[in-house]
GROMACS .gro file of C-alpha atoms in nm:
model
  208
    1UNK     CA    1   2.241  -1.756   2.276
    2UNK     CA    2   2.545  -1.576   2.197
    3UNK     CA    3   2.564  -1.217   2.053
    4UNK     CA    4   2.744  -1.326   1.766
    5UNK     CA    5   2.419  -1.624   1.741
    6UNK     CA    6   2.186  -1.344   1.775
    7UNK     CA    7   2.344  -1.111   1.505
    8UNK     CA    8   2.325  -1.423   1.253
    9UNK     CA    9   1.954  -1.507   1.380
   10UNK     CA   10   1.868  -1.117   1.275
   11UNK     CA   11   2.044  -1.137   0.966
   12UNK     CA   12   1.841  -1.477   0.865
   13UNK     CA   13   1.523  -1.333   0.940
   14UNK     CA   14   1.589  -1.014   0.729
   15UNK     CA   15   1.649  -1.192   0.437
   16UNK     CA   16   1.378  -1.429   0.510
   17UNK     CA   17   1.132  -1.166   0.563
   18UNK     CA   18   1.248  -0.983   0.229
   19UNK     CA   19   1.271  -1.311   0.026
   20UNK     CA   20   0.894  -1.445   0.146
   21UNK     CA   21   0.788  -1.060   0.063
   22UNK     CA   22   0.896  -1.031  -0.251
   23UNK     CA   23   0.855  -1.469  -0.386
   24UNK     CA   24   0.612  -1.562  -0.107
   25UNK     CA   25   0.618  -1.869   0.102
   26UNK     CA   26   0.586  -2.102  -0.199
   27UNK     CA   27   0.844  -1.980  -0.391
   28UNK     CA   28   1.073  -1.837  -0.170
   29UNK     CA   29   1.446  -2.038  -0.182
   30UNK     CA   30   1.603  -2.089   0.166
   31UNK     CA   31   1.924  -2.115  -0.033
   32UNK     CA   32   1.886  -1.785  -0.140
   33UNK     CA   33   1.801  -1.682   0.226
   34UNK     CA   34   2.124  -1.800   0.349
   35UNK     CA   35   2.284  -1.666   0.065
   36UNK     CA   36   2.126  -1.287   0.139
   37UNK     CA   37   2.181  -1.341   0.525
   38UNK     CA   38   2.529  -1.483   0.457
   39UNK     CA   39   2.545  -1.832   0.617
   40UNK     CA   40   2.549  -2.178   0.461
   41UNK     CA   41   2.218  -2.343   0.397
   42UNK     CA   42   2.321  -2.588   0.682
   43UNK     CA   43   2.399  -2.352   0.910
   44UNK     CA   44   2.047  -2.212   0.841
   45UNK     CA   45   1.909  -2.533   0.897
   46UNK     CA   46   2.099  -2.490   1.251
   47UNK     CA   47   1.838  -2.238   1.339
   48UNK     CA   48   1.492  -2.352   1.158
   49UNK     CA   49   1.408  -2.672   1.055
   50UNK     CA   50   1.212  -2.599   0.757
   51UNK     CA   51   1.087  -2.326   0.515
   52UNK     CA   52   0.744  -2.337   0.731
   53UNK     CA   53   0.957  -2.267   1.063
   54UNK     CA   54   1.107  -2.002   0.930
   55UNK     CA   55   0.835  -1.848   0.848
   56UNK     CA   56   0.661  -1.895   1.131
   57UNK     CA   57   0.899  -1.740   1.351
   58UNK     CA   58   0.835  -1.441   1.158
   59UNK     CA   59   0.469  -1.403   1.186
   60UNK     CA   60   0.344  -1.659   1.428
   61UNK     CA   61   0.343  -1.403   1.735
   62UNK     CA   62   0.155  -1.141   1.545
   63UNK     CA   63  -0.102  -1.395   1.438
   64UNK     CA   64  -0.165  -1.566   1.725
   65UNK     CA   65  -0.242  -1.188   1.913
   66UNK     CA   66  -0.440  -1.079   1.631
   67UNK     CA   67  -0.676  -1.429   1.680
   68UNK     CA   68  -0.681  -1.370   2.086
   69UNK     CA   69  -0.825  -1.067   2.026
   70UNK     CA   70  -1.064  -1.129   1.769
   71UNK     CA   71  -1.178  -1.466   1.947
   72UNK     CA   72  -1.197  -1.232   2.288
   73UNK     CA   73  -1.392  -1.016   2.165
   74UNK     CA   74  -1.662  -1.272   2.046
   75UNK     CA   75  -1.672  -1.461   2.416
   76UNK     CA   76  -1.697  -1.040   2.570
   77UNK     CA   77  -2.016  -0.986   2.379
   78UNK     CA   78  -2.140  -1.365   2.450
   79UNK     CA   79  -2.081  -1.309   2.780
   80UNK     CA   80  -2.316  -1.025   2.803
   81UNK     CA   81  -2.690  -1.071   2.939
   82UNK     CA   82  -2.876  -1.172   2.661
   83UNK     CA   83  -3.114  -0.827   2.676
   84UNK     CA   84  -2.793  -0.639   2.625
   85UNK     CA   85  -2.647  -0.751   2.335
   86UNK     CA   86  -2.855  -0.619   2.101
   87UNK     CA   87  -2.729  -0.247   2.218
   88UNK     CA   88  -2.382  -0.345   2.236
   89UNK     CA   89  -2.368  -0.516   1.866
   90UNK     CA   90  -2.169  -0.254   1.723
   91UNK     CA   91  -1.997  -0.129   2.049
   92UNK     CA   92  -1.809  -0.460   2.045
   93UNK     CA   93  -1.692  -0.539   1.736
   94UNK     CA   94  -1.594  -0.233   1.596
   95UNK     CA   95  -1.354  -0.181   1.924
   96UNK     CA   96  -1.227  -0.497   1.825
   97UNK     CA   97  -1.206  -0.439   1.462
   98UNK     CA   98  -1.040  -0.080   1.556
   99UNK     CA   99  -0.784  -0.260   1.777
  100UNK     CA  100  -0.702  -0.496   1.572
  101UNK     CA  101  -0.645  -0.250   1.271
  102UNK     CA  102  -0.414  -0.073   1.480
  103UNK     CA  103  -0.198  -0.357   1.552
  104UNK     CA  104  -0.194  -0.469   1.212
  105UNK     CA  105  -0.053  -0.108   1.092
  106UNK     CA  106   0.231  -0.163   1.344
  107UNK     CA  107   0.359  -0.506   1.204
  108UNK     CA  108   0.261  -0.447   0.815
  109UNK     CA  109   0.539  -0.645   0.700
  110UNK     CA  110   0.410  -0.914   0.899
  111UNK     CA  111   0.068  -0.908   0.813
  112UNK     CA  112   0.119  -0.847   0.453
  113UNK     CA  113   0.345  -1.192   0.480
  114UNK     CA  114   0.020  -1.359   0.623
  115UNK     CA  115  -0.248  -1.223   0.379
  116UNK     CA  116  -0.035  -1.193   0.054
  117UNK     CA  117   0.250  -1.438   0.078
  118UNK     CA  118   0.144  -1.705   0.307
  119UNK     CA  119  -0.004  -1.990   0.029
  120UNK     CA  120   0.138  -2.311   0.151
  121UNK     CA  121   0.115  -2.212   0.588
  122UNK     CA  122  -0.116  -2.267   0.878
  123UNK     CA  123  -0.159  -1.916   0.810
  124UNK     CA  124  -0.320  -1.857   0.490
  125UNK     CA  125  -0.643  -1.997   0.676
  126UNK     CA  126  -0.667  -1.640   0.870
  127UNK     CA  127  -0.977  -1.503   0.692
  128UNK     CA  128  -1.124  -1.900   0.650
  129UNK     CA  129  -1.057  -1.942   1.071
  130UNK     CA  130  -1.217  -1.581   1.148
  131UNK     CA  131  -1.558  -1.653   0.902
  132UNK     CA  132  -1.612  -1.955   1.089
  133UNK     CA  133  -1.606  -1.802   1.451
  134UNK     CA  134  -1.798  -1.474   1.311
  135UNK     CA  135  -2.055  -1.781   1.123
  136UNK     CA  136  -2.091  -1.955   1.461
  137UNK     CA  137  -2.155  -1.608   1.679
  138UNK     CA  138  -2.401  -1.486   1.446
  139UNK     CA  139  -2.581  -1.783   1.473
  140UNK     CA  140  -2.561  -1.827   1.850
  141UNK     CA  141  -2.663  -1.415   1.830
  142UNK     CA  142  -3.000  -1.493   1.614
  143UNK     CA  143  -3.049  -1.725   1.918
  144UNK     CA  144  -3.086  -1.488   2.150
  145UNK     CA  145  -3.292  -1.274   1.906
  146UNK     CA  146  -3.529  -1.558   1.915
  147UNK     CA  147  -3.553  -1.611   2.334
  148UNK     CA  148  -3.601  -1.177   2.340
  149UNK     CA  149  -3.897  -1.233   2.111
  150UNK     CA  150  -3.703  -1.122   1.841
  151UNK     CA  151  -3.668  -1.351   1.567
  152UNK     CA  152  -3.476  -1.373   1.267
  153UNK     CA  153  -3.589  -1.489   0.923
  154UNK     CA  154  -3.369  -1.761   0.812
  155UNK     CA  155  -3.055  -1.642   0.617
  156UNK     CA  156  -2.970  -1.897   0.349
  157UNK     CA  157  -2.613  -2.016   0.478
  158UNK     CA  158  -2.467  -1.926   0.104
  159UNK     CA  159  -2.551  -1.586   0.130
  160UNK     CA  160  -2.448  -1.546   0.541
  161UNK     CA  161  -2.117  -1.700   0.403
  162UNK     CA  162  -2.046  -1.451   0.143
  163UNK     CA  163  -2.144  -1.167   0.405
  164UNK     CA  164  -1.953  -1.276   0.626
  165UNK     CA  165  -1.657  -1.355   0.421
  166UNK     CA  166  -1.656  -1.011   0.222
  167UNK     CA  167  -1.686  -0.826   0.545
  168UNK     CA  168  -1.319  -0.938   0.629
  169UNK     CA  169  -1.198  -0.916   0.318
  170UNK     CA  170  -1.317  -0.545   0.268
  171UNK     CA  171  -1.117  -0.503   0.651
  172UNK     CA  172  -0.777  -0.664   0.540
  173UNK     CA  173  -0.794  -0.403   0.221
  174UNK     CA  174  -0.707  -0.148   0.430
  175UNK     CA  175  -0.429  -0.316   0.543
  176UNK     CA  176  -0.297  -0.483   0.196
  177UNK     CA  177  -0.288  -0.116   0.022
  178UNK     CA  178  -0.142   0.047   0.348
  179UNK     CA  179  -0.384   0.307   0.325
  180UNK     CA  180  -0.264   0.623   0.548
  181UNK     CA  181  -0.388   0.494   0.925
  182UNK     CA  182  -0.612   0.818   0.945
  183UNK     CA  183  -0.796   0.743   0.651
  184UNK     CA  184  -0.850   0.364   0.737
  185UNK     CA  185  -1.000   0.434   1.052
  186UNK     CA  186  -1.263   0.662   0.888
  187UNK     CA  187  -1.315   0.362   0.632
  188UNK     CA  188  -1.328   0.107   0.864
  189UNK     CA  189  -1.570   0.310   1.101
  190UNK     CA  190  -1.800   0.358   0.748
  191UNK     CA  191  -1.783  -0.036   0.652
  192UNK     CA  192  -1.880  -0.118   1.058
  193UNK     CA  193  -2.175   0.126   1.010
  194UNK     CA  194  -2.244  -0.028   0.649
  195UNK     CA  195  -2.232  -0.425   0.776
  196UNK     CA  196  -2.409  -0.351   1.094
  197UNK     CA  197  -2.702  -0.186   0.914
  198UNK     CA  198  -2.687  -0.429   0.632
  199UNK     CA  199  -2.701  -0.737   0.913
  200UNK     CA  200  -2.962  -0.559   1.097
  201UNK     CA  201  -3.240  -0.550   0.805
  202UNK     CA  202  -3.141  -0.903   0.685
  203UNK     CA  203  -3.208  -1.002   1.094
  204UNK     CA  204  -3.538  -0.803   1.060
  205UNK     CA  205  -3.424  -0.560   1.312
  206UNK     CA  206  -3.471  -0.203   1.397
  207UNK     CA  207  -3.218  -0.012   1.140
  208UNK     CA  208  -3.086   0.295   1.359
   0.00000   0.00000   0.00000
């Protein structure tokens, strides 16, 4: 690619970025893309194929490291011997959830694009995707509960949803309202302590 391609590429994806930011996916115009990045529509159309490509290109990367991690960090704590899961339950996931907060505050734009303005994308399934792999280890965790002579009491799948789900959507606040990185970390360390105590009683386990 040329410098002058480059320079035009940038320029596209500015305008896309500020156009899907301020209309969202749905309503963004790619005419009004081109328009703000100064190229024809068809020479936009060069570049990306469609509205979705576009803006892809702008968020795919950051999604697709932010769902490695999170989906890494569920196969680290399955891979643990059974008898030591139960002490690492918080250990895990709140490195994970720490990490991943971190990354998110470094591509904000990006990550508001996928939680705010992404209606219409692949991507608007982020919180739907990571409630299904949290539903599926908690299950497979209750499991092991069971063979260490712990058991669980059933959890009525309704409720276990709605845990589940408001437990990620209390995380992505943080992000959404850009809250100053300092404070999120305290908050986020508070709503680990708060879920993981919460699960723990509902699992009829030892609240420390």
């Amino acid at each position: 690619m040329s410098e002058n391609e480059k320079t035009t590429l940038n320029l596209i994806q500015r305008a896309a970025r500020q156009e899907f930011l301020e209309k969202g996916f749905r309503s963004a115009s790619l005419r009004n893309i081109a328009r703000a990045a100064g190229v024809t529509t068809g020479a936009l159309y060069g570049y990306y194929g469609s509205k979705e490509e576009l803006f892809a290109s702008l968020v795919e990367e950051q999604y697709d490291y932010f769902m490695n991690c999170f989906c890494n960090a569920q196969k680290e704590f399955a891979d643990l011997p059974e008898e030591k899961q139960p002490e690492n339950l918080s250990t895990v996931s709140g490195g994970c959830m720490h990490d991943m907060l971190l990354y998110a505050y470094k591509y904000l734009d990006e990550f508001k694009l996928i939680l705010c303005h992404s209606e219409g994308t692949r991507f608007s399934k982020l919180i739907d995707k990571m409630v299904e792999i949290e539903t599926k280890g908690t299950r497979d965790y209750m499991e092991v509960l069971k063979k260490l002579g712990r058991p669980s009491p059933p959890i009525d799948e309704r409720l276990e949803h709605i845990l589940i789900t408001g437990m990620f959507n209390t995380f992505f606040e943080l992000i959404i309202h850009e809250m100053p990185l300092e404070e999120a970390e305290h908050y986020l360390k508070e709503m680990r302590d708060f879920y993981t105590a919460g699960w723990m009683k509902i699992m009829g386990q030892q609240v420390i």
